[in-house]
XYZ file of C-alpha atoms in Angstrom:
570
model
C 5.027 -7.538 -0.705
C 5.442 -11.004 -2.280
C 3.222 -9.984 -5.210
C 5.333 -6.873 -5.831
C 8.574 -8.863 -5.774
C 7.125 -11.535 -8.059
C 5.836 -8.890 -10.477
C 9.158 -7.034 -10.578
C 11.159 -10.227 -11.124
C 8.777 -11.445 -13.840
C 8.877 -8.057 -15.526
C 12.669 -7.740 -15.374
C 13.118 -11.192 -16.903
C 10.648 -10.330 -19.645
C 12.339 -6.954 -20.182
C 15.614 -8.648 -21.131
C 14.034 -11.435 -23.196
C 14.160 -11.673 -27.010
C 10.517 -10.649 -27.314
C 11.293 -6.987 -26.536
C 13.970 -6.681 -29.234
C 11.586 -5.387 -31.961
C 10.609 -2.348 -29.854
C 14.129 -1.406 -28.752
C 14.960 0.736 -31.826
C 11.725 2.657 -31.306
C 12.454 3.206 -27.604
C 16.069 4.207 -28.331
C 15.169 6.739 -31.023
C 12.089 8.238 -29.344
C 14.047 8.670 -26.124
C 16.459 10.968 -27.911
C 14.328 12.496 -30.647
C 13.724 16.197 -30.338
C 10.378 17.961 -30.436
C 9.125 20.151 -33.242
C 7.874 23.671 -32.805
C 7.537 24.558 -36.470
C 8.001 22.541 -39.656
C 11.545 23.850 -40.072
C 12.547 24.175 -36.442
C 13.133 21.799 -33.562
C 13.470 22.580 -29.885
C 15.531 20.580 -27.404
C 13.675 17.772 -25.712
C 13.408 17.979 -21.970
C 15.849 15.745 -20.073
C 12.785 14.117 -18.569
C 11.540 12.930 -21.980
C 12.707 9.258 -21.624
C 11.021 9.051 -18.222
C 7.750 10.372 -19.628
C 7.915 7.930 -22.557
C 8.355 4.982 -20.179
C 5.778 6.338 -17.704
C 3.218 6.512 -20.489
C 4.121 2.973 -21.520
C 3.692 1.640 -17.963
C 0.336 3.366 -17.519
C -1.214 2.283 -20.818
C 0.223 -1.253 -20.647
C -1.295 -1.673 -17.182
C -4.717 -0.402 -18.239
C -4.813 -2.396 -21.481
C -3.621 -5.594 -19.820
C -6.101 -5.421 -16.959
C -9.104 -4.056 -18.796
C -8.577 -4.654 -22.509
C -9.965 -8.183 -22.821
C -12.785 -7.448 -20.399
C -13.836 -4.346 -22.351
C -13.741 -6.198 -25.666
C -15.882 -8.926 -24.173
C -18.434 -6.416 -22.936
C -18.555 -4.782 -26.377
C -18.660 -8.162 -28.155
C -15.608 -7.236 -30.221
C -13.126 -9.794 -31.598
C -9.920 -10.186 -29.603
C -7.874 -9.713 -32.793
C -8.988 -6.094 -32.966
C -6.362 -5.187 -30.340
C -3.583 -6.215 -32.715
C -4.912 -4.221 -35.654
C -5.695 -1.125 -33.604
C -2.201 -1.339 -32.158
C -0.669 -1.487 -35.618
C -2.718 1.542 -36.667
C -1.569 3.472 -33.581
C 2.067 2.704 -34.374
C 1.627 4.091 -37.875
C -0.115 7.229 -36.566
C 2.667 7.914 -34.045
C 5.308 7.218 -36.695
C 3.725 9.719 -39.074
C 3.540 12.178 -36.193
C 7.294 11.942 -35.645
C 7.955 12.521 -39.335
C 5.371 15.326 -39.719
C 5.685 17.673 -36.696
C 2.350 19.479 -37.132
C 0.543 16.149 -37.146
C 2.328 15.171 -33.915
C 1.167 18.350 -32.206
C -2.427 17.529 -33.146
C -1.926 13.980 -31.896
C -0.534 14.936 -28.516
C -2.917 17.852 -27.888
C -5.404 15.738 -25.841
C -2.605 14.692 -23.499
C -1.159 18.121 -22.807
C -3.328 18.517 -19.713
C -1.141 15.913 -18.032
C 1.648 18.401 -17.685
C 1.302 21.385 -19.973
C -1.004 24.363 -20.192
C 0.434 25.791 -23.384
C -0.528 24.205 -26.637
C 2.970 23.197 -27.673
C 5.186 20.160 -27.303
C 8.271 20.729 -25.233
C 9.468 17.151 -25.545
C 7.673 15.275 -22.754
C 6.787 12.241 -24.940
C 3.986 11.055 -22.661
C 1.636 10.522 -25.623
C 4.268 8.433 -27.400
C 4.597 6.252 -24.322
C 0.848 5.814 -24.038
C 0.695 4.599 -27.629
C 3.626 2.218 -27.242
C 2.193 0.714 -24.068
C -1.101 0.015 -25.794
C 0.595 -2.131 -28.456
C 3.470 -3.594 -26.436
C 2.788 -7.305 -25.885
C 5.651 -8.962 -23.988
C 6.278 -12.690 -23.666
C 3.630 -14.397 -21.536
C 5.530 -15.946 -18.640
C 3.737 -17.263 -15.551
C 3.226 -13.841 -13.978
C 1.834 -12.164 -17.102
C -0.366 -15.197 -17.786
C -1.959 -14.833 -14.349
C -2.484 -11.099 -14.953
C -4.110 -11.676 -18.349
C -6.491 -14.297 -16.945
C -7.420 -11.966 -14.107
C -8.025 -9.090 -16.497
C -10.049 -11.080 -19.012
C -12.324 -12.517 -16.317
C -12.764 -9.351 -14.296
C -10.922 -10.725 -11.248
C -9.223 -7.401 -10.582
C -8.456 -6.484 -6.999
C -5.710 -4.562 -5.259
C -3.431 -7.611 -5.479
C -3.913 -7.888 -9.225
C -3.246 -4.183 -9.714
C -0.077 -4.362 -7.583
C 1.134 -7.388 -9.523
C 0.414 -5.733 -12.879
C 2.011 -2.394 -12.013
C 5.097 -4.046 -10.550
C 5.388 -6.277 -13.631
C 5.086 -3.247 -15.925
C 7.747 -1.403 -13.941
C 10.017 -4.441 -14.104
C 9.655 -4.563 -17.895
C 10.133 -0.801 -18.119
C 13.506 -0.727 -16.346
C 15.505 -2.209 -19.263
C 13.482 -0.127 -21.726
C 14.261 3.022 -19.746
C 17.962 2.197 -20.006
C 17.639 2.189 -23.790
C 15.590 5.394 -23.794
C 18.218 7.131 -21.626
C 20.941 5.778 -23.883
C 19.190 7.348 -26.851
C 19.058 10.723 -25.133
C 22.703 10.409 -24.091
C 23.823 9.685 -27.640
C 22.024 12.775 -28.917
C 23.524 14.978 -26.196
C 27.089 13.698 -26.484
C 27.566 13.379 -30.229
C 27.720 16.760 -31.907
C 26.715 15.431 -35.309
C 23.465 14.164 -33.831
C 22.777 17.447 -32.062
C 22.863 19.219 -35.416
C 20.578 16.716 -37.074
C 17.641 16.470 -34.695
C 15.217 16.472 -37.637
C 16.939 13.400 -39.084
C 16.621 11.621 -35.734
C 12.915 12.379 -35.576
C 12.423 10.989 -39.059
C 14.463 7.905 -38.141
C 12.275 7.354 -35.076
C 9.130 7.680 -37.182
C 10.450 5.301 -39.817
C 11.393 2.789 -37.105
C 7.893 2.934 -35.650
C 6.204 2.493 -39.037
C 8.624 -0.343 -39.835
C 7.628 -2.030 -36.579
C 3.962 -1.726 -37.559
C 4.602 -3.225 -40.998
C 6.670 -5.956 -39.378
C 3.774 -6.826 -37.101
C 1.493 -7.218 -40.115
C 3.855 -9.806 -41.609
C 4.877 -11.408 -38.271
C 8.492 -10.294 -38.685
C 9.079 -9.947 -34.904
C 7.951 -13.561 -34.498
C 10.414 -14.689 -37.156
C 13.180 -12.677 -35.481
C 12.488 -14.316 -32.133
C 12.576 -17.711 -33.823
C 16.134 -17.090 -34.988
C 17.312 -16.191 -31.502
C 17.656 -18.568 -28.546
C 15.398 -17.807 -25.587
C 18.194 -17.001 -23.176
C 15.671 -16.216 -20.411
C 13.924 -19.627 -20.479
C 15.904 -20.884 -17.484
C 15.070 -17.789 -15.461
C 11.383 -18.099 -16.353
C 11.375 -21.713 -15.188
C 13.004 -20.724 -11.919
C 10.445 -18.043 -11.151
C 7.584 -20.325 -12.202
C 8.809 -23.028 -9.817
C 9.721 -20.803 -6.878
C 7.844 -21.107 -3.622
C 6.922 -17.407 -3.749
C 5.113 -17.826 -7.046
C 3.427 -21.041 -5.944
C 2.216 -19.432 -2.731
C 0.858 -16.383 -4.547
C -0.549 -17.968 -7.703
C -1.057 -21.642 -6.784
C -4.031 -23.606 -8.136
C -4.067 -21.629 -11.350
C -5.750 -18.298 -10.599
C -5.289 -15.221 -8.476
C -6.748 -15.476 -5.008
C -9.953 -13.601 -4.246
C -12.464 -13.516 -1.406
C -14.485 -16.327 -2.971
C -11.695 -18.842 -3.431
C -9.122 -17.911 -0.789
C -9.807 -21.031 1.324
C -9.593 -23.606 -1.468
C -5.969 -24.349 -0.703
C -7.068 -25.765 2.646
C -8.081 -28.854 0.675
C -5.425 -31.471 -0.070
C -5.428 -32.843 -3.587
C -6.826 -36.377 -3.576
C -7.369 -36.577 0.190
C -8.878 -39.818 1.513
C -11.117 -38.006 4.005
C -13.417 -35.007 3.870
C -11.900 -31.598 4.521
C -13.359 -28.086 4.858
C -12.194 -25.578 2.254
C -14.602 -22.634 2.425
C -17.809 -21.794 0.613
C -17.854 -22.929 -3.005
C -16.983 -20.114 -5.425
C -19.718 -18.998 -7.805
C -20.016 -20.132 -11.421
C -18.861 -17.102 -13.407
C -18.800 -16.070 -17.034
C -20.786 -19.045 -18.329
C -21.574 -18.459 -22.000
C -24.244 -21.146 -22.377
C -25.857 -24.027 -20.493
C -26.547 -27.422 -22.055
C -28.797 -30.157 -20.645
C -30.915 -27.733 -18.624
C -34.596 -26.875 -19.335
C -34.581 -24.129 -21.952
C -30.857 -23.576 -21.411
C -31.614 -22.121 -17.982
C -28.616 -21.174 -15.828
C -27.838 -22.841 -12.514
C -26.918 -20.919 -9.361
C -25.103 -22.829 -6.626
C -27.076 -20.919 -3.970
C -30.239 -22.576 -5.289
C -28.715 -26.018 -4.689
C -28.332 -25.716 -0.928
C -29.545 -28.933 0.648
C -28.055 -30.982 -2.194
C -24.553 -32.422 -2.585
C -22.857 -30.976 -5.666
C -20.013 -32.375 -7.741
C -18.273 -29.889 -10.053
C -16.404 -31.631 -12.890
C -13.997 -29.545 -15.013
C -13.447 -31.216 -18.380
C -12.868 -30.760 -22.125
C -14.322 -33.116 -24.683
C -11.109 -33.866 -26.624
C -8.991 -34.455 -23.504
C -8.213 -38.172 -23.227
C -7.761 -37.875 -19.457
C -11.304 -36.530 -19.248
C -12.562 -39.255 -21.573
C -11.345 -41.890 -19.086
C -12.767 -39.952 -16.135
C -16.231 -39.140 -17.524
C -17.666 -42.702 -17.245
C -17.181 -42.493 -13.469
C -18.896 -39.092 -13.275
C -21.763 -40.279 -15.475
C -22.192 -43.368 -13.275
C -22.311 -41.250 -10.108
C -24.913 -38.981 -11.663
C -27.079 -41.950 -12.603
C -26.671 -43.739 -9.256
C -27.151 -40.787 -6.917
C -28.909 -38.141 -9.022
C -32.295 -38.850 -7.455
C -30.821 -39.211 -3.958
C -29.519 -35.672 -3.512
C -26.446 -35.435 -5.789
C -26.263 -32.734 -8.481
C -23.416 -33.152 -10.951
C -22.412 -30.053 -12.966
C -19.947 -30.322 -15.808
C -17.867 -27.208 -16.426
C -16.554 -27.478 -19.962
C -13.361 -25.400 -19.976
C -11.736 -25.583 -23.428
C -8.086 -26.265 -24.082
C -8.471 -25.428 -27.782
C -10.414 -22.778 -29.666
C -12.469 -25.434 -31.466
C -13.693 -26.684 -28.080
C -15.528 -23.401 -27.590
C -18.081 -24.351 -30.228
C -21.366 -25.317 -28.554
C -22.165 -27.777 -31.341
C -18.889 -29.628 -30.840
C -19.461 -29.786 -27.078
C -23.032 -30.997 -27.575
C -21.744 -33.802 -29.812
C -19.254 -34.772 -27.129
C -21.998 -34.772 -24.487
C -24.025 -37.160 -26.620
C -21.041 -39.440 -27.284
C -20.260 -39.741 -23.565
C -23.885 -40.208 -22.489
C -23.849 -37.135 -20.251
C -27.295 -36.154 -18.985
C -26.353 -33.768 -16.183
C -26.061 -29.990 -16.812
C -22.979 -28.738 -18.623
C -21.801 -25.115 -18.552
C -19.672 -23.644 -21.357
C -16.842 -21.827 -19.578
C -15.271 -20.479 -22.770
C -13.493 -17.567 -21.076
C -12.190 -19.821 -18.263
C -13.897 -17.506 -15.782
C -15.227 -20.299 -13.559
C -12.016 -22.261 -14.085
C -10.093 -19.268 -12.751
C -12.557 -18.603 -9.938
C -11.931 -22.159 -8.724
C -8.172 -21.660 -9.082
C -8.083 -24.752 -11.245
C -5.432 -25.814 -13.755
C -6.170 -29.451 -14.486
C -8.255 -31.539 -16.874
C -10.151 -33.265 -15.293
C -10.701 -31.774 -11.833
C -13.433 -32.618 -9.301
C -14.717 -30.323 -6.555
C -17.145 -31.926 -4.078
C -19.508 -29.556 -2.247
C -21.695 -30.481 0.726
C -25.357 -29.567 1.310
C -24.292 -26.403 3.166
C -22.339 -25.110 0.163
C -18.853 -25.857 1.539
C -16.122 -27.414 -0.602
C -15.155 -30.663 1.128
C -12.896 -32.424 -1.369
C -10.737 -31.596 -4.416
C -9.205 -34.124 -6.779
C -7.009 -33.120 -9.725
C -6.420 -35.407 -12.680
C -7.437 -38.990 -13.165
C -7.890 -41.607 -10.461
C -8.983 -41.387 -6.819
C -12.456 -42.489 -7.933
C -13.183 -44.901 -5.090
C -12.291 -42.293 -2.471
C -14.330 -39.598 -4.225
C -17.379 -41.851 -4.445
C -17.042 -42.850 -0.787
C -17.103 -39.156 0.159
C -20.122 -38.521 -2.087
C -21.969 -41.278 -0.213
C -20.901 -39.877 3.152
C -22.129 -36.378 2.284
C -25.449 -37.744 1.001
C -25.993 -39.507 4.309
C -25.012 -36.377 6.222
C -27.595 -34.406 4.236
C -30.330 -37.018 4.720
C -29.835 -39.662 7.398
C -32.812 -41.623 6.055
C -31.462 -41.965 2.534
C -31.006 -45.504 1.236
C -27.972 -45.729 -0.994
C -27.416 -48.351 -3.671
C -24.234 -50.347 -3.941
C -21.169 -48.389 -5.054
C -20.772 -48.064 -8.802
C -18.566 -50.547 -10.582
C -16.736 -48.683 -13.351
C -13.280 -49.944 -14.238
C -10.497 -47.539 -13.394
C -8.500 -47.187 -16.595
C -6.108 -44.611 -15.169
C -2.628 -45.524 -16.465
C 0.068 -46.132 -13.889
C 2.091 -42.997 -13.256
C 4.868 -42.820 -15.831
C 3.697 -45.935 -17.694
C 2.427 -44.034 -20.748
C 3.678 -41.059 -22.693
C 2.170 -37.832 -21.439
C -0.324 -35.926 -23.573
C 1.660 -34.240 -26.335
C 0.684 -30.849 -27.802
C 2.047 -29.500 -31.077
C 0.831 -25.894 -30.685
C 3.388 -23.279 -29.680
C 1.390 -22.174 -26.616
C 2.054 -25.388 -24.674
C 4.152 -27.740 -26.773
C 5.577 -30.668 -24.799
C 7.734 -33.691 -25.605
C 9.504 -32.122 -28.573
C 12.494 -34.338 -29.365
C 13.857 -32.739 -32.526
C 16.964 -30.645 -32.820
C 16.908 -26.895 -32.193
C 14.076 -24.813 -30.811
C 10.372 -25.428 -31.354
C 8.710 -22.041 -31.800
C 5.749 -20.352 -33.422
C 6.006 -19.532 -37.108
C 7.206 -21.206 -40.287
C 10.420 -23.206 -40.172
C 12.341 -26.146 -41.590
C 12.695 -29.284 -39.474
C 14.728 -32.487 -39.824
C 14.305 -35.770 -37.946
C 17.140 -36.263 -35.426
C 19.419 -39.301 -35.733
C 18.605 -40.346 -32.165
C 15.154 -39.371 -30.917
C 14.339 -39.568 -27.212
C 11.631 -41.859 -25.881
C 8.191 -40.310 -25.380
C 8.820 -37.486 -27.842
C 7.840 -36.232 -31.277
C 9.915 -34.699 -34.067
C 9.084 -32.992 -37.358
C 10.562 -33.296 -40.836
C 9.988 -30.856 -43.662
C 8.688 -27.310 -43.595
C 6.024 -26.676 -40.953
C 4.010 -23.707 -39.758
C 3.615 -23.889 -35.974
C 0.539 -21.991 -34.826
C -0.647 -21.341 -31.274
C -2.717 -24.513 -31.021
C -1.578 -26.740 -33.890
C 1.119 -27.437 -36.467
C 0.460 -27.751 -40.208
C 2.791 -28.402 -43.164
C 3.607 -25.240 -45.080
C 4.980 -27.291 -47.982
C 3.286 -30.114 -49.855
C 3.903 -32.724 -47.130
C 5.438 -32.855 -43.686
C 6.295 -35.786 -41.463
C 5.848 -36.396 -37.734
C 7.721 -39.169 -35.933
C 6.344 -40.195 -32.539
C 8.168 -42.351 -29.975
C 5.641 -43.553 -27.402
C 4.730 -45.918 -24.560
C 1.024 -46.763 -24.569
C -1.649 -49.317 -25.372
C -3.773 -46.696 -27.107
C -2.601 -43.716 -29.162
C -4.928 -41.101 -30.632
C -4.330 -37.877 -32.547
C -6.498 -34.744 -32.802
C -6.691 -33.553 -36.415
C -8.650 -31.070 -38.510
C -8.841 -30.045 -42.151
C -9.162 -32.163 -45.249
C -6.852 -34.831 -46.663
C -5.414 -38.278 -46.165
C -2.587 -39.112 -43.754
C -0.314 -42.113 -44.298
C 0.674 -43.876 -41.053
C 3.743 -46.144 -40.809
C 4.390 -48.299 -37.709
C 7.712 -49.591 -36.377
C 7.113 -53.033 -37.915
C 6.700 -51.525 -41.369
C 2.926 -51.888 -41.515
C 1.036 -48.939 -42.950
C -2.413 -47.465 -42.935
C -4.276 -44.283 -43.782
C -6.493 -41.795 -41.956
C -9.019 -39.754 -43.896
C -9.489 -36.352 -42.285
C -12.428 -34.143 -43.146
C -13.921 -31.402 -41.011
C -13.497 -29.769 -37.617
C -10.998 -31.084 -35.057
C -11.666 -34.511 -33.628
C -9.753 -37.465 -32.258
C -8.574 -40.302 -34.558
C -7.213 -43.664 -33.396
C -3.663 -44.696 -34.316
C -2.903 -47.636 -31.991
C -5.219 -49.889 -29.966
C -3.772 -52.980 -28.325
C -4.183 -54.995 -25.133
C -1.094 -53.946 -23.199
C 1.181 -50.926 -22.845
C 4.277 -51.214 -25.012
C 6.766 -48.950 -26.721
C 6.497 -48.104 -30.367
C 7.229 -45.675 -33.182
C 4.753 -44.078 -35.570
C 5.555 -41.899 -38.570
C 2.785 -39.745 -40.032
C 3.022 -38.251 -43.521
C 0.784 -35.185 -43.314
C -0.291 -33.296 -46.445
C -0.861 -29.567 -46.512
C -4.319 -28.550 -45.395
C -4.363 -30.738 -42.279
C -3.893 -29.292 -38.775
C -2.279 -31.526 -36.131
C -3.218 -30.553 -32.574
C -2.114 -33.241 -30.129
C -1.405 -36.893 -29.345
C -3.068 -38.622 -26.401
C -2.138 -41.927 -24.832
C -3.893 -44.626 -22.836
């Protein structure tokens, strides 16, 4: 019941958000448009037409959301194909509304859902199916969980219930508009005499939506409007119902249902169920011949699972501890497995990961979890994250984020002794804990639209091209932009000749992840300047490196052709 309520609430909030505005004219006009019998004749649409349009939308949206990414993965097709197929479908349906005979051909395969005669009496189910296949609402916390579940194949009855209830929640406001369209046609005599005009208007609206998608017009429209549902989304994301149902990052399944019995960073061993399997691994590094590892084959050994990403500064501070444990205990019964779960698209490249492995001196096996399948199966949502598994295959300890190293190592030693009472352990490792004090440094700052944080400029920070101006008073621990910038999903890049970034920070070390080609001019608060030469794929560049944490200001002059991903602090 909780999943249904959560899905309905998430869907309703999404259904009144700015992201559905581009489809509203289509829904309004198709809900009232009449059906064609001959080229020069129209017949009244059934009163049930709006319901069939929305029913088709709910059905196809549910199927595409749950199975679309999984099917594309199985067929080795690019994810972007969904967008272009969707645009093509919109154009086909639009032409069908303008040319009645073409519409009858288009809907003929769907007539078995409610008609035996080969004629369209205004049900609109085919129109709804097409709209649902291309309708991509804003990805709040509920939809994000559904998409992850669908793309990784974690589809159970709970996932289906959540998806269907979400789709119904979204559909309720859309149904209101569809019914309004029918009501306008029925009540206004001028419209009743011009059904053909309404059909053409609906077709034009649908084709216009398709063209708008090609040129990202809906995105620009959303940028101009305030996200008046942001507060509601935050409330549902932080509610106890959502946390109970979706906590630890992924939907609960039979493999991972007991993981929440572990307390994050506990000082003593706990028992949290059998370790979930390693799923969806694209490639293995540091194994003989790239051979895969199965946790069932490691029974009798203690296993440490380390979730990381090579450009994550939190992971960079954590990895020396993991490497030291692997070296100290690797021949005494400990098997360390690194699960590389990318934050950015460039982190999916095996060559980039291999270079990171070499830089960090990692010799234990590393799995490329590019689809976040294992990440999801472990219900994880942190970089880094450590899962400690005993010789019987039971998860005994979970630690999210940096720190807790001494306690984790003590538990590794305890489990090794439990597995082999005769084992002789060396002294504990002596790696300095460089974890910053909580709140002492600026948090990792992302410039991509998918998870931007610490934006301190005026107005909204959204995907797409826009003009920015430095604020007069910028908050501590924030960044602001100046000039014209194009904000993409994972990075921001100047869309003019040059753009500026001003960063207010607290840290001893500041680094920035950049890609592209060009030279960046860096100006510090004391007026000193320097340059960074950028050339190639994304990597981390140093900006500040001093002995103690202090506050400061950096201004970066970024030329076009350079992508700015994130700032990290130490």
